[in-house]
């Protein structure tokens, strides 16, 4: 059920993006996965402290993903192919996630 719902959401976003790129991007940018994950987490274990920790960590992990959405269009506009641009964006995101995971706790972040 969880996987099917998630798949439907991705299909809706990509279908909308074919016809209305801006609207598809808006739908894709919504934190639907985070909200659904919080609902499932709450239904499995309704603990306010766990939920606060989860949502707080989610915020800090969103930040390293943002530069990918700047790098990919910049590379595409400079003639780099889609797949290399996507791989570069994903590699940047992985590197920034690793940096956040390493650096965050040193600044007192609960990740």
XYZ file of C-alpha atoms in Angstrom:
111
model
C 0.000 0.000 0.000
C 2.752 2.432 0.986
C 4.819 1.702 -2.127
C 1.774 1.900 -4.411
C 0.738 5.286 -3.040
C 4.272 6.625 -3.403
C 4.462 5.331 -6.977
C 1.146 6.961 -7.867
C 2.397 10.307 -6.556
C 5.549 10.099 -8.679
C 3.495 9.124 -11.748
C 1.167 12.100 -11.235
C 4.085 14.533 -10.904
C 5.844 13.219 -14.018
C 2.620 13.164 -16.057
C 1.838 16.747 -15.088
C 5.407 17.802 -15.904
C 5.050 16.563 -19.490
C 2.278 19.026 -20.204
C 2.856 21.716 -17.575
C 6.547 21.729 -16.540
C 6.103 24.419 -13.878
C 3.092 22.753 -12.284
C 4.799 19.350 -12.407
C 7.795 20.895 -10.652
C 5.511 22.376 -8.018
C 3.910 19.000 -7.322
C 7.312 17.295 -7.259
C 8.651 19.874 -4.818
C 5.877 19.364 -2.301
C 7.071 17.506 0.768
C 4.496 14.771 0.174
C 6.952 11.959 0.834
C 7.935 13.560 4.142
C 4.318 14.109 5.171
C 3.322 10.551 4.262
C 6.377 9.187 6.082
C 5.417 11.176 9.168
C 1.856 9.853 9.018
C 3.093 6.256 8.705
C 5.669 6.765 11.448
C 3.018 8.253 13.727
C 0.563 5.436 13.015
C 3.270 2.838 13.759
C 4.646 4.592 16.848
C 2.782 7.704 18.062
C 5.635 9.344 19.957
C 5.926 13.130 19.899
C 9.678 13.166 20.601
C 10.400 10.700 17.781
C 8.270 12.770 15.419
C 10.003 15.993 16.442
C 13.416 14.393 15.894
C 12.332 13.000 12.528
C 10.895 16.267 11.220
C 13.849 18.282 12.525
C 16.374 15.973 10.870
C 14.329 16.062 7.654
C 14.725 19.838 7.544
C 18.496 19.622 7.844
C 18.704 16.899 5.190
C 16.617 18.903 2.710
C 19.261 21.642 2.611
C 22.013 19.508 1.001
C 19.624 18.444 -1.767
C 18.826 21.985 -2.935
C 22.088 22.655 -4.860
C 21.325 19.685 -7.136
C 18.356 21.627 -8.514
C 20.688 24.499 -9.398
C 23.530 22.403 -10.807
C 21.466 20.250 -13.181
C 19.805 23.120 -15.095
C 23.100 25.022 -15.220
C 24.872 22.029 -16.752
C 22.039 21.371 -19.212
C 22.065 24.997 -20.340
C 25.807 24.737 -20.935
C 25.420 21.781 -23.283
C 26.062 18.918 -20.876
C 23.852 15.908 -21.612
C 21.000 14.924 -19.346
C 22.580 11.776 -17.892
C 25.948 13.354 -17.038
C 24.134 16.364 -15.538
C 21.899 14.087 -13.474
C 24.858 12.006 -12.289
C 26.782 15.168 -11.361
C 23.759 16.501 -9.456
C 23.306 13.227 -7.608
C 27.030 13.005 -6.816
C 26.956 16.546 -5.446
C 23.941 15.667 -3.306
C 25.598 12.525 -1.927
C 28.730 14.528 -1.084
C 26.662 17.232 0.627
C 24.634 14.615 2.545
C 27.881 13.038 3.760
C 29.147 16.454 4.767
C 25.915 17.227 6.625
C 26.001 13.853 8.391
C 29.589 14.453 9.459
C 29.329 18.175 10.242
C 25.809 18.382 11.699
C 26.450 16.615 15.014
C 29.549 18.776 15.551
C 27.181 21.762 15.662
C 24.711 20.023 17.962
C 22.246 18.925 15.283
C 20.337 15.731 16.068
C 20.487 13.855 12.760
